[in-house]
C-alpha positions in Angstrom: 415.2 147.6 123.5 416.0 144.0 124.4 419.2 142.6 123.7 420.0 139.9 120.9 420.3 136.6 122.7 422.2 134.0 121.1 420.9 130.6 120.4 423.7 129.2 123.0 422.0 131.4 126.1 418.6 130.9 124.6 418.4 127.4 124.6 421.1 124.5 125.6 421.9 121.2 125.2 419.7 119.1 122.9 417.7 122.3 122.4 420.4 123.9 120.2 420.1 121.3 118.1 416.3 121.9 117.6 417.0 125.5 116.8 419.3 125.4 114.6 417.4 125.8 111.5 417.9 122.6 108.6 418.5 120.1 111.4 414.8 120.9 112.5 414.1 117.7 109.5 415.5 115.3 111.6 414.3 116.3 115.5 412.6 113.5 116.7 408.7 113.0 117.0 409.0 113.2 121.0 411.6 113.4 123.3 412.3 113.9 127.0 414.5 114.2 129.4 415.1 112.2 132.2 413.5 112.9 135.5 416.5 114.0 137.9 417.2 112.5 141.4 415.3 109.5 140.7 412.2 108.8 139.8 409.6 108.0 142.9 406.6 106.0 142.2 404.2 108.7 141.6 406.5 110.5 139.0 406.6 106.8 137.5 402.6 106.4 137.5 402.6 110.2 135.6 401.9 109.7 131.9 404.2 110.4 129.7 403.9 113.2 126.8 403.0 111.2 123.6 400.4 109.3 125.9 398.6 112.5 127.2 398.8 113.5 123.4 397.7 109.7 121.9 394.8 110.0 124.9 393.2 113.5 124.0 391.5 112.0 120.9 392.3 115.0 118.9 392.4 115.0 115.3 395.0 116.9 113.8 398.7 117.3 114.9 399.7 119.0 118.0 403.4 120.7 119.0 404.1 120.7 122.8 407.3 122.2 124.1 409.0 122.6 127.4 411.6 123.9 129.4 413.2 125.6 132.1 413.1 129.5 132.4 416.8 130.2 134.0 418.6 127.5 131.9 417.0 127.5 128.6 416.7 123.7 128.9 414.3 122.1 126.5 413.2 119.4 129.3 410.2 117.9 127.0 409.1 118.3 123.1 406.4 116.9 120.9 406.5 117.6 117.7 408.2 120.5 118.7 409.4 122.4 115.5 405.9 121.6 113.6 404.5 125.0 112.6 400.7 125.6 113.6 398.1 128.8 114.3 398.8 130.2 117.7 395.3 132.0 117.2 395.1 134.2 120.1 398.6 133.5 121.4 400.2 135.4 118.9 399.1 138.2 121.5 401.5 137.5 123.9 404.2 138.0 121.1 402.2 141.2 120.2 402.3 142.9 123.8 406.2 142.1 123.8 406.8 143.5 120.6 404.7 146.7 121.7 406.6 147.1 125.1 409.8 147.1 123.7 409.2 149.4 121.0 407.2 151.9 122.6 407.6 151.5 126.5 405.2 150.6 129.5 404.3 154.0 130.1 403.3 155.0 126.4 399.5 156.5 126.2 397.4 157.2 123.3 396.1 160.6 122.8 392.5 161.5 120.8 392.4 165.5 120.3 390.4 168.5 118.6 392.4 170.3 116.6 391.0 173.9 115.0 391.4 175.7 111.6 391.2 179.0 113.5 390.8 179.5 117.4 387.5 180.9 118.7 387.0 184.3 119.4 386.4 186.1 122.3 382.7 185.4 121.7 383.5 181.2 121.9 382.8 180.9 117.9 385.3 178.8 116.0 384.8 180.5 112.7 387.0 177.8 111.1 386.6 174.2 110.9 386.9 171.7 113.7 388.7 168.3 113.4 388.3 164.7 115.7 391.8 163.2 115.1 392.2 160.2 116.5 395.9 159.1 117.7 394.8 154.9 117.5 393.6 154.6 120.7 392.5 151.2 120.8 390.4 152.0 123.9 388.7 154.8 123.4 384.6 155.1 124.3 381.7 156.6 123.7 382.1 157.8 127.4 385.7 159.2 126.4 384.3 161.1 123.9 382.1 162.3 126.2 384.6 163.9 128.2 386.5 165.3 124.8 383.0 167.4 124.3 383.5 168.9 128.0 386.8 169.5 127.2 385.9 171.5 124.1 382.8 173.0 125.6 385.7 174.0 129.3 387.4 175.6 126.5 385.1 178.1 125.7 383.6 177.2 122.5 380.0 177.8 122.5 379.5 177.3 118.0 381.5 175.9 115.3 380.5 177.7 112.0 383.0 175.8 109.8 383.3 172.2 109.1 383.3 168.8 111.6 386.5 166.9 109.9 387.5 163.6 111.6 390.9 162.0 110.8 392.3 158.1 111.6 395.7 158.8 109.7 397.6 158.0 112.2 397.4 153.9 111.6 396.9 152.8 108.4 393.1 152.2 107.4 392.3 148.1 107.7 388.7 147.1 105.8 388.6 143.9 107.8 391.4 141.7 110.2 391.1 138.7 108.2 388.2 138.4 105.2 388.4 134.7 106.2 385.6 135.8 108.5 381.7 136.0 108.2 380.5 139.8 107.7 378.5 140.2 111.3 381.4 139.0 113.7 382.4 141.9 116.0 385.7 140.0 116.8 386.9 141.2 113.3 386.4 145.0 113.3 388.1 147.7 110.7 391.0 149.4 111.9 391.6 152.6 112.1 393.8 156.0 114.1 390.5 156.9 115.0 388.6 153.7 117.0 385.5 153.7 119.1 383.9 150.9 121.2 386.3 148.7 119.9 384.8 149.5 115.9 381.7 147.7 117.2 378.3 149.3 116.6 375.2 147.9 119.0 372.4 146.5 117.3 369.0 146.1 119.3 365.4 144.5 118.3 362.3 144.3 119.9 359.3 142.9 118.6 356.6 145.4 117.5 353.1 143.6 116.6 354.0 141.4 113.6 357.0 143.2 112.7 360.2 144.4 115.1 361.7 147.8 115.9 365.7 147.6 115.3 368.1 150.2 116.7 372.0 150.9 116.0 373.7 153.1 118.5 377.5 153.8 120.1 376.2 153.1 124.1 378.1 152.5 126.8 377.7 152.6 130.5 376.2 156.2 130.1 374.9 157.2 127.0 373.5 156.0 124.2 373.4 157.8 121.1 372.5 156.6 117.9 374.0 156.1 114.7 372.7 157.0 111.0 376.3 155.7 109.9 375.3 151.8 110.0 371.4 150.6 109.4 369.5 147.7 109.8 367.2 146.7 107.4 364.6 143.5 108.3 364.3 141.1 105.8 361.7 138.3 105.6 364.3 135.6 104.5 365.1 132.6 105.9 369.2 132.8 105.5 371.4 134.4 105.0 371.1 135.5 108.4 372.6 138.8 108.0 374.2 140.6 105.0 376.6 144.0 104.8 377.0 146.3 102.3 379.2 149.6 102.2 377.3 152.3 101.1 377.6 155.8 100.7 379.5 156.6 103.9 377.7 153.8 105.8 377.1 150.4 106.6 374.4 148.8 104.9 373.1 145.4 106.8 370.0 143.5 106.7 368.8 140.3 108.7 366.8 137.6 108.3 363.4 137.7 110.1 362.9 134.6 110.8 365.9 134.6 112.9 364.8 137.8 115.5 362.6 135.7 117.7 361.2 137.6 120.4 364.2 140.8 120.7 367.8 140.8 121.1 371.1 142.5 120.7 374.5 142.0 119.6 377.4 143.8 118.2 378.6 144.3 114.9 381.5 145.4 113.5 381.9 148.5 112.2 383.5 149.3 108.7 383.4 153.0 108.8 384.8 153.8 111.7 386.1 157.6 111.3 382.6 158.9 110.8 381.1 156.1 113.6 383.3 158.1 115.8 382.1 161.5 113.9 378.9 161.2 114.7 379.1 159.5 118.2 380.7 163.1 119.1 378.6 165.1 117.2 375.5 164.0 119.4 377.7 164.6 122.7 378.8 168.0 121.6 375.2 168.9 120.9 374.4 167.9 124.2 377.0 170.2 125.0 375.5 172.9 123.6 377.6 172.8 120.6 375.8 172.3 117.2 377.9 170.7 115.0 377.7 169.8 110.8 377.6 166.1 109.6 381.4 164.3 109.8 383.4 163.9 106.6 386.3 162.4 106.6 390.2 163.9 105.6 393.5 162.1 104.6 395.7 164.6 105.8 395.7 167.2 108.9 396.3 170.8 108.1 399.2 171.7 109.2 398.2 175.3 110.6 395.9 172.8 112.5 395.7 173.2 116.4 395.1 171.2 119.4 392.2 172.8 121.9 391.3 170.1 123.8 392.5 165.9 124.1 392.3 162.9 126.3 394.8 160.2 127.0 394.4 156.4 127.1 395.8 154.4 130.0 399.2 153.4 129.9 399.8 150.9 127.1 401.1 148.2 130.4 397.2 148.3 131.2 396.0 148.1 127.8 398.4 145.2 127.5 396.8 143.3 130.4 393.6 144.2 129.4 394.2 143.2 126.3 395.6 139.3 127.2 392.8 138.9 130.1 389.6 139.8 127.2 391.8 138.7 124.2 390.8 141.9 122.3 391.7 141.9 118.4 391.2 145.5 117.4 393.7 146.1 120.7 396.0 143.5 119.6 396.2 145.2 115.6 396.7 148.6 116.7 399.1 148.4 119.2 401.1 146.1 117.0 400.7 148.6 114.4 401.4 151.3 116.2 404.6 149.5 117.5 405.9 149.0 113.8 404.9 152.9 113.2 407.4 153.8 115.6 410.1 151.5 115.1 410.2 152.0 111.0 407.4 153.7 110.1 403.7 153.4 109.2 403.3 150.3 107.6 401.6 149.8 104.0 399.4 146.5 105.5 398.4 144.6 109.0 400.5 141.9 107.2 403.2 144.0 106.3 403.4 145.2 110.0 403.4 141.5 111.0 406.2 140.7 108.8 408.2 143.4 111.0 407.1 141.9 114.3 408.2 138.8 112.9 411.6 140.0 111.9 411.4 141.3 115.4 411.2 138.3 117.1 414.1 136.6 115.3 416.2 138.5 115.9 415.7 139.2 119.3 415.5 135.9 120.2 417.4 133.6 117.4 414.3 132.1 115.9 412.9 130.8 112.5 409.7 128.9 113.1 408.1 132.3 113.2 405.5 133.7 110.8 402.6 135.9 111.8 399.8 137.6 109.3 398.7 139.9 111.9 399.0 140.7 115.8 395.8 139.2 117.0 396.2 135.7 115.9 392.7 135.7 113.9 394.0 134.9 110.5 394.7 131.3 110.4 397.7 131.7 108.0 399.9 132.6 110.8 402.2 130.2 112.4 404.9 129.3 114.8 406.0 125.9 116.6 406.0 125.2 120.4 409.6 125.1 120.7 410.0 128.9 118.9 407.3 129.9 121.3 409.0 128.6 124.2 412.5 130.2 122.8 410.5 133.2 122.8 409.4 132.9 126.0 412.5 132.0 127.7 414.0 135.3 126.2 411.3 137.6 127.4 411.2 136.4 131.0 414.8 138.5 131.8 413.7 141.4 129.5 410.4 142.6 129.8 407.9 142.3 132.4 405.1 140.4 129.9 404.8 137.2 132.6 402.9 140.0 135.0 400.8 140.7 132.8 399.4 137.4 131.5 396.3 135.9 132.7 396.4 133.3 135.5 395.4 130.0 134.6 393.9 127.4 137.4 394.9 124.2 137.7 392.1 121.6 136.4 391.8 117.9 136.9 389.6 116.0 134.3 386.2 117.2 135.3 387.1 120.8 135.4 387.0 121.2 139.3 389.9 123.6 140.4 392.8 121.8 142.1 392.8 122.9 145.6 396.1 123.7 146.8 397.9 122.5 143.5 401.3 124.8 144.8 401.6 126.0 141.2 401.3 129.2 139.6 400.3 129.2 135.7 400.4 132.7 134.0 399.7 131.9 130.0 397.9 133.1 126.9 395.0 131.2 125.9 394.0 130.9 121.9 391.1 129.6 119.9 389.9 129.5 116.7 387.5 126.9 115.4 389.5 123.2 114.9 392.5 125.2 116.7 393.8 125.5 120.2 397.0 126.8 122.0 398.1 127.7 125.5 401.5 129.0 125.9 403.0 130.9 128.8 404.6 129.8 132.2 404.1 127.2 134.9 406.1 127.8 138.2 406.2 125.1 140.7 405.8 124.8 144.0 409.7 124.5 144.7 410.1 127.8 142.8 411.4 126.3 139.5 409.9 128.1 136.4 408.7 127.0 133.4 407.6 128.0 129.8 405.9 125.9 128.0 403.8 126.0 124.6 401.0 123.9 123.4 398.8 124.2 119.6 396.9 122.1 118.3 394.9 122.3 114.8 392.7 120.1 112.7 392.9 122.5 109.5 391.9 119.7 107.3 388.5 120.2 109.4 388.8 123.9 109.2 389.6 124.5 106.0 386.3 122.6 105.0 383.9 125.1 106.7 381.5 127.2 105.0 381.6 130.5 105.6 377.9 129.8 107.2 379.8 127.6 109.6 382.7 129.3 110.8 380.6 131.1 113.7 379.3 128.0 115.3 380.8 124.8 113.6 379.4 121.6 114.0 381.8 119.5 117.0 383.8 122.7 117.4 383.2 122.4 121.2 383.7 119.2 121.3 387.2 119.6 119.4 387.7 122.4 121.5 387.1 120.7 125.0 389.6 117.6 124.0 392.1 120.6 122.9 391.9 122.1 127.0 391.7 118.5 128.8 394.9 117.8 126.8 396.4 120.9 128.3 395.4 120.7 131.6 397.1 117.6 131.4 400.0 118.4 130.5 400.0 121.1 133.0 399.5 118.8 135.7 402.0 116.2 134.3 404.7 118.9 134.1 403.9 120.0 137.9 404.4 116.8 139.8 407.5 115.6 137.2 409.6 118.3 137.5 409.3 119.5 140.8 412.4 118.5 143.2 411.4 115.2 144.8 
């Protein structure tokens, strides 16, 4: 478990002052420190903070924090102790929270479990059961290898029910209802997860009308689903529209808006008996007929394993997880962490609210307040100088800058910086009208920093419709300013606090 740093190692100097809670009112707007052993003229010709900021054209406020990794030393701040969305930075805080509380090694496991086991003739006279143990990675192609598995153990028929179980997490309709139906970035949550809760949706044009498909592929098989259906609609908008049904997901789409064929994800909201019937088809091309899913609360507790896979260990799924910035990953391994730290929690936010407690303790801070792991809901927030705090803390404790993506060096028109003699490991996060980067910067001379940057216009996002929220008018031009800005900075920070 890490260790309780106190505010005196976390950060020193001026930075105690900012983290000491009431006197945050009175921190000033910027500050900096002075560049040591004299200031050549290129580190004079740098521009300072509040002018990269003032230049970036952004509307909105933005919190920028800096300092050095082995002192704690807040070197530079900007609006430092102003609140804002981390959006997909939050995951950074997420993987730390899940290392600690359930170690790099941890894995996931996805079984069948059996009323009765099968006879000497391979018949399970009993009922069967898919439970799922949250793996956040599981796919179709793992299933696939849970039907050999059940198939190597000698079953040849079930006679009794197909049960699937996800109690192992608490059951989440949606990550953040903020969101428009058809996104597959904002999935249901379950114990029992496939392909990421996303179902594939497929449409060619047949004559004057189109064929649709919904299926559970992946790089081997693609079986179909009955569990979500497309219905085409000769509308204008909406474009799409979901319904729950009876045990499955009822869409529709506007046909004016098919063109010639496509695809694209959607999320699924039923994802026990997604799952269900993904493995039904792959045990029948087993050999092994088996009834429609329905779905149970509670295992029976005569119930036995007699076959299961494992996931990766969680260090991977953590890196995987920061490198695609993966929400259903993000929710369940946070909520798996507060599972085994106090037990299963009621809500994603109440899980949230125990990361956040968390990270407060552990590292003395109070500009800290997540609604979820992922960083989708925009309610969350924390400043750049508690994300830097954070950071600082973590760097001793837990291996989570080896895991974070590496960031290149840009100058203005995007072009990698040959040879820039920095390395930048950091957590990138966007939402529409909000941007953050947060994460470390070492220098050429070996000196290590951790720095935080978000941005937000919410004003701007708060006024979206929920028709606009998946491709907002001037969100990528708001967005682009966001990433010169940080770039920027990045490259400011390099040649300024470097050893002359």
């Amino acid at each position: 478990m890490i260790s309780q740093l106190t505010r005196r190692q976390l950060l020193t100097g001026a930075s105690a002052a900012l983290l000491a809670g009431p006197a945050w009112a009175e921190a000033p707007e910027a500050s900096l420190r002075p560049v040591a052993r004299g200031e050549d003229l290129r580190k004079r010709t740098v521009p300072d903070l509040a002018s990269i900021i003032a230049d970036a054209g952004l509307d909105g406020p933005s919190s920028v924090a800096l300092a050095e990794v082995q002192s704690g030393e807040i070197l530079e701040e900007h609006a430092g102790t102003l609140g804002l969305p981390p959006a997909s930075v939050a995951k950074a805080i997420t993987a730390a929270y899940a290392l600690d509380s359930l170690g790099a090694e941890y894995r996931f496991e996805t079984r069948i479990l059996t009323t009765t086991p099968p006879g000497e003739d391979g018949i399970i006279r009993g009922d069967i059961i898919l439970a799922g143990g949250g793996d956040p990675t599981l796919d179709t192609d793992g299933l696939a290898r849970l039907a050999e598995g059940l198939k190597d153990a000698g079953v040849i028929e079930v006679q009794g029910r197909f049960l699937v179980w996800g109690g192992a997490l608490p059951r989440i309709d949606e990550i953040d209802i903020e969101q428009p139906d058809h996104v597959g970035y904002n999935p249901s949550i379950s114990g029992l997860n496939l392909n990421y809760n996303r179902v594939h949706f497929e449409w060619t044009r047949a004559g004057s009308d189109y064929a649709v498909s919904m299926d559970g592929r992946s790089a081997r098989f693609r079986p179909e689903v009955a569990m979500a259906r497309m219905v085409v609609v000769a509308r204008r908008s909406p474009i799409y529209t979901y319904r729950e049904g009876d045990e499955r997901d009822e869409w529709t789409v506007a046909k004016s808006a098919l063109g010639n064929g496509g695809a694209r994800w959607l999320p699924v909201r039923q994802p026990e008996l997604y799952a269900g019937e993904v493995f039904q088809t792959l045990a029948g091309a087993q050999g092994i007929r088996l009834k429609a899913p329905e779905r149970i609360e509670t295992l029976p507790e005569t119930a036995e394993d007699i076959a299961r896979i494992e996931s990766g260990p969680l260090l991977e799924i953590l890196q995987d997880m920061l490198l695609y910035s993966t929400n259903l990953t993000a929710e369940v391994v946070g909520l798996a962490a507060t599972a085994a730290r106090s037990g299963q929690p009621e809500s994603l936010v109440a899980s949230a609210e125990a990361m956040n407690a968390w990270t407060k303790e552990s590292f003395g801070l109070d500009t800290v307040a997540f609604v979820d792991h992922s960083g989708l809901g925009d309610a969350s927030r924390i400043s750049a100088v508690s994300m830097v705090g954070a950071l600082v803390g973590l760097r001793a404790q837990l291996p989570l800058r080896d895991i974070l993506k590496s960031i290149p060096l840009v100058d203005d028109s995007r072009a990698a910086i040959p040879n820039s003699g920095v390395e930048i490991r950091a957590k990138t996060g966007t939402l529409n009208f909000v941007s953050g980067l947060a994460g470390y910067e070492t220098l050429e001379d070996g000196t290590e920093l951790a720095f935080a940057i978000f941005s937000g216009d919410l004003g701007r996002r708060d006024a979206l419709s929920m028709e606009e929220r998946e491709r907002p008018e001037g969100g990528r031009t708001w967005n682009g300013k966001a990433k010169r800005m940080q770039q920027a900075l990045l490259r400011r920070w390099r040649i300024v606090y470097a050893e002359s």
